[in-house]
């Protein structure tokens, strides 16, 4: 931040080519991806989390309709979870028996109190036990089908905040869920609705 410079930590072993079968371009794996798999390039929306105590970054699901590999085309190639260990700069795929469905405009954040990732969207809440590498549905469930919400760790109160998002195509309009804020107890997995935000929240966090 002081120097206003960006430094790439790691490139994926995928590349963009034209033309594509399903889009104006295609994203395909390079030969290096066979030996060292990396995640398909994607728009992760807000499904990105930095875990300081693990020195790692995690991403889940996302969108790339131009992706092509192994006979598959489009977003299906982004329906997975990956972890980047910053010390080694190595990517590893999280092989879980269960997995959140790849529905767009979901969000997640890391909870250091439980060493788990909380992923939310489309009424569902999922928890990833990072050590075990396994996803499971939370006991809690969002009462509305929020798209474009944000998930934020509230350290002083030891809870996860889930805010904003709402009905598809209704971004910024009142009465569609974009002002709603919830508090999730990550240990008891109970959800409580808090006071509404004074403004609509769409694809942003409360950091």
mmCIF file of C-alpha atoms in Angstrom:
data_model
loop_
_atom_site.group_PDB
_atom_site.id
_atom_site.type_symbol
_atom_site.label_atom_id
_atom_site.label_comp_id
_atom_site.label_asym_id
_atom_site.label_seq_id
_atom_site.Cartn_x
_atom_site.Cartn_y
_atom_site.Cartn_z
ATOM 1 C CA UNK A 1 0.000 0.000 0.000
ATOM 2 C CA UNK A 2 2.812 2.458 0.758
ATOM 3 C CA UNK A 3 4.385 2.146 -2.702
ATOM 4 C CA UNK A 4 1.125 1.566 -4.594
ATOM 5 C CA UNK A 5 2.707 -1.415 -6.343
ATOM 6 C CA UNK A 6 1.201 -4.819 -7.111
ATOM 7 C CA UNK A 7 3.357 -7.953 -7.144
ATOM 8 C CA UNK A 8 1.983 -11.177 -8.678
ATOM 9 C CA UNK A 9 2.337 -14.078 -6.243
ATOM 10 C CA UNK A 10 1.507 -16.882 -8.637
ATOM 11 C CA UNK A 11 0.177 -17.389 -12.163
ATOM 12 C CA UNK A 12 -2.146 -20.253 -12.981
ATOM 13 C CA UNK A 13 -1.290 -22.823 -15.650
ATOM 14 C CA UNK A 14 -4.182 -21.730 -17.867
ATOM 15 C CA UNK A 15 -4.198 -19.388 -20.857
ATOM 16 C CA UNK A 16 -6.663 -17.540 -23.058
ATOM 17 C CA UNK A 17 -7.079 -18.262 -26.761
ATOM 18 C CA UNK A 18 -9.388 -17.105 -29.550
ATOM 19 C CA UNK A 19 -11.811 -18.080 -30.864
ATOM 20 C CA UNK A 20 -13.807 -20.110 -28.347
ATOM 21 C CA UNK A 21 -16.656 -22.566 -28.844
ATOM 22 C CA UNK A 22 -18.901 -21.167 -26.146
ATOM 23 C CA UNK A 23 -17.675 -17.583 -25.925
ATOM 24 C CA UNK A 24 -15.617 -14.984 -27.797
ATOM 25 C CA UNK A 25 -12.477 -16.563 -26.324
ATOM 26 C CA UNK A 26 -11.621 -19.810 -24.548
ATOM 27 C CA UNK A 27 -9.634 -20.467 -21.376
ATOM 28 C CA UNK A 28 -7.660 -23.703 -21.694
ATOM 29 C CA UNK A 29 -5.024 -25.458 -19.551
ATOM 30 C CA UNK A 30 -1.390 -25.231 -20.597
ATOM 31 C CA UNK A 31 0.784 -28.344 -20.736
ATOM 32 C CA UNK A 32 2.221 -27.420 -17.335
ATOM 33 C CA UNK A 33 -1.192 -27.929 -15.738
ATOM 34 C CA UNK A 34 -0.877 -31.707 -16.109
ATOM 35 C CA UNK A 35 2.171 -31.849 -13.847
ATOM 36 C CA UNK A 36 1.094 -29.041 -11.530
ATOM 37 C CA UNK A 37 -2.702 -28.505 -11.500
ATOM 38 C CA UNK A 38 -3.943 -24.996 -10.780
ATOM 39 C CA UNK A 39 -7.490 -23.593 -10.710
ATOM 40 C CA UNK A 40 -9.210 -22.595 -13.910
ATOM 41 C CA UNK A 41 -9.241 -18.807 -14.276
ATOM 42 C CA UNK A 42 -12.576 -17.475 -13.031
ATOM 43 C CA UNK A 43 -14.600 -14.583 -11.660
ATOM 44 C CA UNK A 44 -14.976 -15.641 -8.007
ATOM 45 C CA UNK A 45 -17.412 -12.825 -7.128
ATOM 46 C CA UNK A 46 -16.885 -12.650 -3.328
ATOM 47 C CA UNK A 47 -15.970 -16.318 -2.809
ATOM 48 C CA UNK A 48 -12.378 -15.475 -1.879
ATOM 49 C CA UNK A 49 -10.890 -15.709 1.611
ATOM 50 C CA UNK A 50 -7.516 -14.932 3.148
ATOM 51 C CA UNK A 51 -6.644 -17.011 6.216
ATOM 52 C CA UNK A 52 -3.892 -15.142 8.044
ATOM 53 C CA UNK A 53 -3.173 -17.875 10.590
ATOM 54 C CA UNK A 54 -2.844 -20.432 7.784
ATOM 55 C CA UNK A 55 -0.929 -18.064 5.494
ATOM 56 C CA UNK A 56 -3.224 -19.150 2.698
ATOM 57 C CA UNK A 57 -5.855 -17.950 0.257
ATOM 58 C CA UNK A 58 -8.933 -19.980 -0.666
ATOM 59 C CA UNK A 59 -11.350 -19.635 -3.591
ATOM 60 C CA UNK A 60 -14.595 -21.493 -4.288
ATOM 61 C CA UNK A 61 -16.724 -21.783 -7.423
ATOM 62 C CA UNK A 62 -17.021 -18.826 -9.792
ATOM 63 C CA UNK A 63 -17.722 -18.138 -13.447
ATOM 64 C CA UNK A 64 -15.928 -18.532 -16.768
ATOM 65 C CA UNK A 65 -18.231 -19.421 -19.650
ATOM 66 C CA UNK A 66 -15.246 -19.563 -21.995
ATOM 67 C CA UNK A 67 -13.444 -22.339 -20.069
ATOM 68 C CA UNK A 68 -12.710 -25.528 -22.039
ATOM 69 C CA UNK A 69 -10.988 -28.712 -20.806
ATOM 70 C CA UNK A 70 -11.483 -32.480 -20.693
ATOM 71 C CA UNK A 71 -14.571 -32.295 -22.872
ATOM 72 C CA UNK A 72 -16.230 -29.801 -20.509
ATOM 73 C CA UNK A 73 -17.229 -26.256 -21.370
ATOM 74 C CA UNK A 74 -18.058 -23.230 -19.243
ATOM 75 C CA UNK A 75 -18.722 -22.632 -15.557
ATOM 76 C CA UNK A 76 -18.631 -26.334 -14.644
ATOM 77 C CA UNK A 77 -14.823 -26.115 -14.769
ATOM 78 C CA UNK A 78 -14.966 -23.579 -11.935
ATOM 79 C CA UNK A 79 -17.179 -25.649 -9.624
ATOM 80 C CA UNK A 80 -14.482 -26.497 -7.072
ATOM 81 C CA UNK A 81 -12.393 -25.188 -4.180
ATOM 82 C CA UNK A 82 -8.679 -24.375 -4.237
ATOM 83 C CA UNK A 83 -6.104 -23.306 -1.655
ATOM 84 C CA UNK A 84 -2.965 -21.261 -2.350
ATOM 85 C CA UNK A 85 -0.303 -21.608 0.339
ATOM 86 C CA UNK A 86 1.531 -18.295 0.271
ATOM 87 C CA UNK A 87 4.775 -19.614 1.779
ATOM 88 C CA UNK A 88 5.277 -22.169 -1.007
ATOM 89 C CA UNK A 89 3.080 -20.439 -3.614
ATOM 90 C CA UNK A 90 1.595 -23.819 -4.437
ATOM 91 C CA UNK A 91 -2.034 -24.448 -5.360
ATOM 92 C CA UNK A 92 -3.872 -27.518 -4.063
ATOM 93 C CA UNK A 93 -7.418 -28.610 -4.857
ATOM 94 C CA UNK A 94 -9.718 -29.295 -1.899
ATOM 95 C CA UNK A 95 -11.179 -32.752 -2.550
ATOM 96 C CA UNK A 96 -14.399 -32.781 -0.543
ATOM 97 C CA UNK A 97 -17.158 -35.410 -0.608
ATOM 98 C CA UNK A 98 -19.747 -32.643 -0.520
ATOM 99 C CA UNK A 99 -19.445 -29.228 -2.137
ATOM 100 C CA UNK A 100 -21.519 -26.047 -2.391
ATOM 101 C CA UNK A 101 -23.345 -25.887 -5.732
ATOM 102 C CA UNK A 102 -21.729 -23.507 -8.199
ATOM 103 C CA UNK A 103 -24.324 -20.736 -8.096
ATOM 104 C CA UNK A 104 -23.089 -17.298 -9.021
ATOM 105 C CA UNK A 105 -22.671 -14.262 -6.772
ATOM 106 C CA UNK A 106 -22.040 -16.162 -3.540
ATOM 107 C CA UNK A 107 -19.518 -15.045 -0.913
ATOM 108 C CA UNK A 108 -17.263 -16.411 1.809
ATOM 109 C CA UNK A 109 -14.770 -15.490 4.503
ATOM 110 C CA UNK A 110 -12.459 -17.329 6.871
ATOM 111 C CA UNK A 111 -13.390 -17.769 10.536
ATOM 112 C CA UNK A 112 -10.209 -18.051 12.675
ATOM 113 C CA UNK A 113 -12.261 -19.059 15.739
ATOM 114 C CA UNK A 114 -13.280 -22.351 14.098
ATOM 115 C CA UNK A 115 -10.576 -22.523 11.392
ATOM 116 C CA UNK A 116 -13.345 -22.888 8.855
ATOM 117 C CA UNK A 117 -14.564 -21.034 5.793
ATOM 118 C CA UNK A 118 -18.151 -19.795 5.821
ATOM 119 C CA UNK A 119 -19.715 -19.708 2.346
ATOM 120 C CA UNK A 120 -23.175 -18.233 1.781
ATOM 121 C CA UNK A 121 -25.630 -17.485 -0.993
ATOM 122 C CA UNK A 122 -28.948 -18.572 -2.508
ATOM 123 C CA UNK A 123 -30.397 -19.290 0.974
ATOM 124 C CA UNK A 124 -27.681 -21.838 1.805
ATOM 125 C CA UNK A 125 -24.756 -21.559 4.236
ATOM 126 C CA UNK A 126 -21.820 -23.979 3.970
ATOM 127 C CA UNK A 127 -18.833 -24.581 6.253
ATOM 128 C CA UNK A 128 -15.403 -25.806 5.133
ATOM 129 C CA UNK A 129 -13.238 -27.483 7.771
ATOM 130 C CA UNK A 130 -9.918 -26.381 6.295
ATOM 131 C CA UNK A 131 -7.793 -28.977 8.130
ATOM 132 C CA UNK A 132 -10.037 -31.874 7.075
ATOM 133 C CA UNK A 133 -10.666 -30.388 3.641
ATOM 134 C CA UNK A 134 -14.387 -31.168 3.834
ATOM 135 C CA UNK A 135 -17.446 -29.045 3.133
ATOM 136 C CA UNK A 136 -20.781 -29.542 4.889
ATOM 137 C CA UNK A 137 -24.053 -27.672 5.082
ATOM 138 C CA UNK A 138 -24.438 -25.432 8.113
ATOM 139 C CA UNK A 139 -27.297 -25.949 10.539
ATOM 140 C CA UNK A 140 -28.267 -22.356 9.729
ATOM 141 C CA UNK A 141 -29.992 -21.292 6.529
ATOM 142 C CA UNK A 142 -30.671 -17.886 5.019
ATOM 143 C CA UNK A 143 -34.391 -17.094 4.935
ATOM 144 C CA UNK A 144 -34.110 -15.442 1.514
ATOM 145 C CA UNK A 145 -32.287 -16.271 -1.704
ATOM 146 C CA UNK A 146 -29.591 -13.615 -1.548
ATOM 147 C CA UNK A 147 -27.308 -13.109 -4.581
ATOM 148 C CA UNK A 148 -24.408 -10.672 -4.383
ATOM 149 C CA UNK A 149 -24.063 -10.709 -0.605
ATOM 150 C CA UNK A 150 -20.931 -10.265 1.479
ATOM 151 C CA UNK A 151 -19.513 -12.406 4.304
ATOM 152 C CA UNK A 152 -17.184 -10.802 6.871
ATOM 153 C CA UNK A 153 -15.470 -12.032 10.056
ATOM 154 C CA UNK A 154 -16.424 -9.758 12.965
ATOM 155 C CA UNK A 155 -13.392 -10.303 15.224
ATOM 156 C CA UNK A 156 -14.438 -8.199 18.261
ATOM 157 C CA UNK A 157 -17.700 -10.138 18.591
ATOM 158 C CA UNK A 158 -16.527 -13.536 17.349
ATOM 159 C CA UNK A 159 -19.182 -13.872 14.671
ATOM 160 C CA UNK A 160 -19.656 -13.851 10.931
ATOM 161 C CA UNK A 161 -21.640 -11.027 9.354
ATOM 162 C CA UNK A 162 -23.665 -11.815 6.242
ATOM 163 C CA UNK A 163 -24.914 -8.705 4.525
ATOM 164 C CA UNK A 164 -26.751 -7.521 1.434
ATOM 165 C CA UNK A 165 -27.453 -9.333 -1.764
ATOM 166 C CA UNK A 166 -30.959 -9.986 -2.958
ATOM 167 C CA UNK A 167 -33.188 -10.910 -5.840
ATOM 168 C CA UNK A 168 -31.568 -11.425 -9.244
ATOM 169 C CA UNK A 169 -31.767 -8.346 -11.451
ATOM 170 C CA UNK A 170 -32.992 -6.145 -8.588
ATOM 171 C CA UNK A 171 -29.628 -4.772 -7.454
ATOM 172 C CA UNK A 172 -29.927 -1.664 -5.309
ATOM 173 C CA UNK A 173 -33.701 -1.721 -5.090
ATOM 174 C CA UNK A 174 -35.336 -1.523 -1.682
ATOM 175 C CA UNK A 175 -37.395 -4.416 -0.419
ATOM 176 C CA UNK A 176 -35.351 -6.995 -2.334
ATOM 177 C CA UNK A 177 -32.965 -8.034 0.473
ATOM 178 C CA UNK A 178 -30.031 -5.733 -0.266
ATOM 179 C CA UNK A 179 -30.234 -3.942 3.108
ATOM 180 C CA UNK A 180 -30.480 -7.095 5.251
ATOM 181 C CA UNK A 181 -27.711 -7.987 7.714
ATOM 182 C CA UNK A 182 -27.369 -11.254 9.669
ATOM 183 C CA UNK A 183 -25.028 -12.437 12.410
ATOM 184 C CA UNK A 184 -23.944 -16.075 12.295
ATOM 185 C CA UNK A 185 -22.543 -17.722 15.419
ATOM 186 C CA UNK A 186 -19.881 -19.948 13.806
ATOM 187 C CA UNK A 187 -19.752 -22.364 16.749
ATOM 188 C CA UNK A 188 -23.436 -22.799 17.517
ATOM 189 C CA UNK A 189 -24.375 -22.149 13.875
ATOM 190 C CA UNK A 190 -27.333 -19.977 14.756
ATOM 191 C CA UNK A 191 -28.412 -17.072 12.569
ATOM 192 C CA UNK A 192 -29.821 -13.770 13.845
ATOM 193 C CA UNK A 193 -31.114 -10.901 11.756
ATOM 194 C CA UNK A 194 -29.659 -7.516 12.728
ATOM 195 C CA UNK A 195 -30.761 -3.979 11.894
ATOM 196 C CA UNK A 196 -30.869 -3.206 8.190
ATOM 197 C CA UNK A 197 -28.081 -1.229 6.538
ATOM 198 C CA UNK A 198 -28.972 2.341 5.594
ATOM 199 C CA UNK A 199 -28.003 1.567 2.008
ATOM 200 C CA UNK A 200 -28.091 -1.412 -0.344
ATOM 201 C CA UNK A 201 -25.082 -3.764 -0.309
ATOM 202 C CA UNK A 202 -24.115 -5.660 -3.447
ATOM 203 C CA UNK A 203 -20.938 -7.732 -3.870
ATOM 204 C CA UNK A 204 -19.162 -5.936 -1.047
ATOM 205 C CA UNK A 205 -18.062 -6.759 2.497
ATOM 206 C CA UNK A 206 -18.315 -4.873 5.783
ATOM 207 C CA UNK A 207 -14.551 -4.627 6.316
#
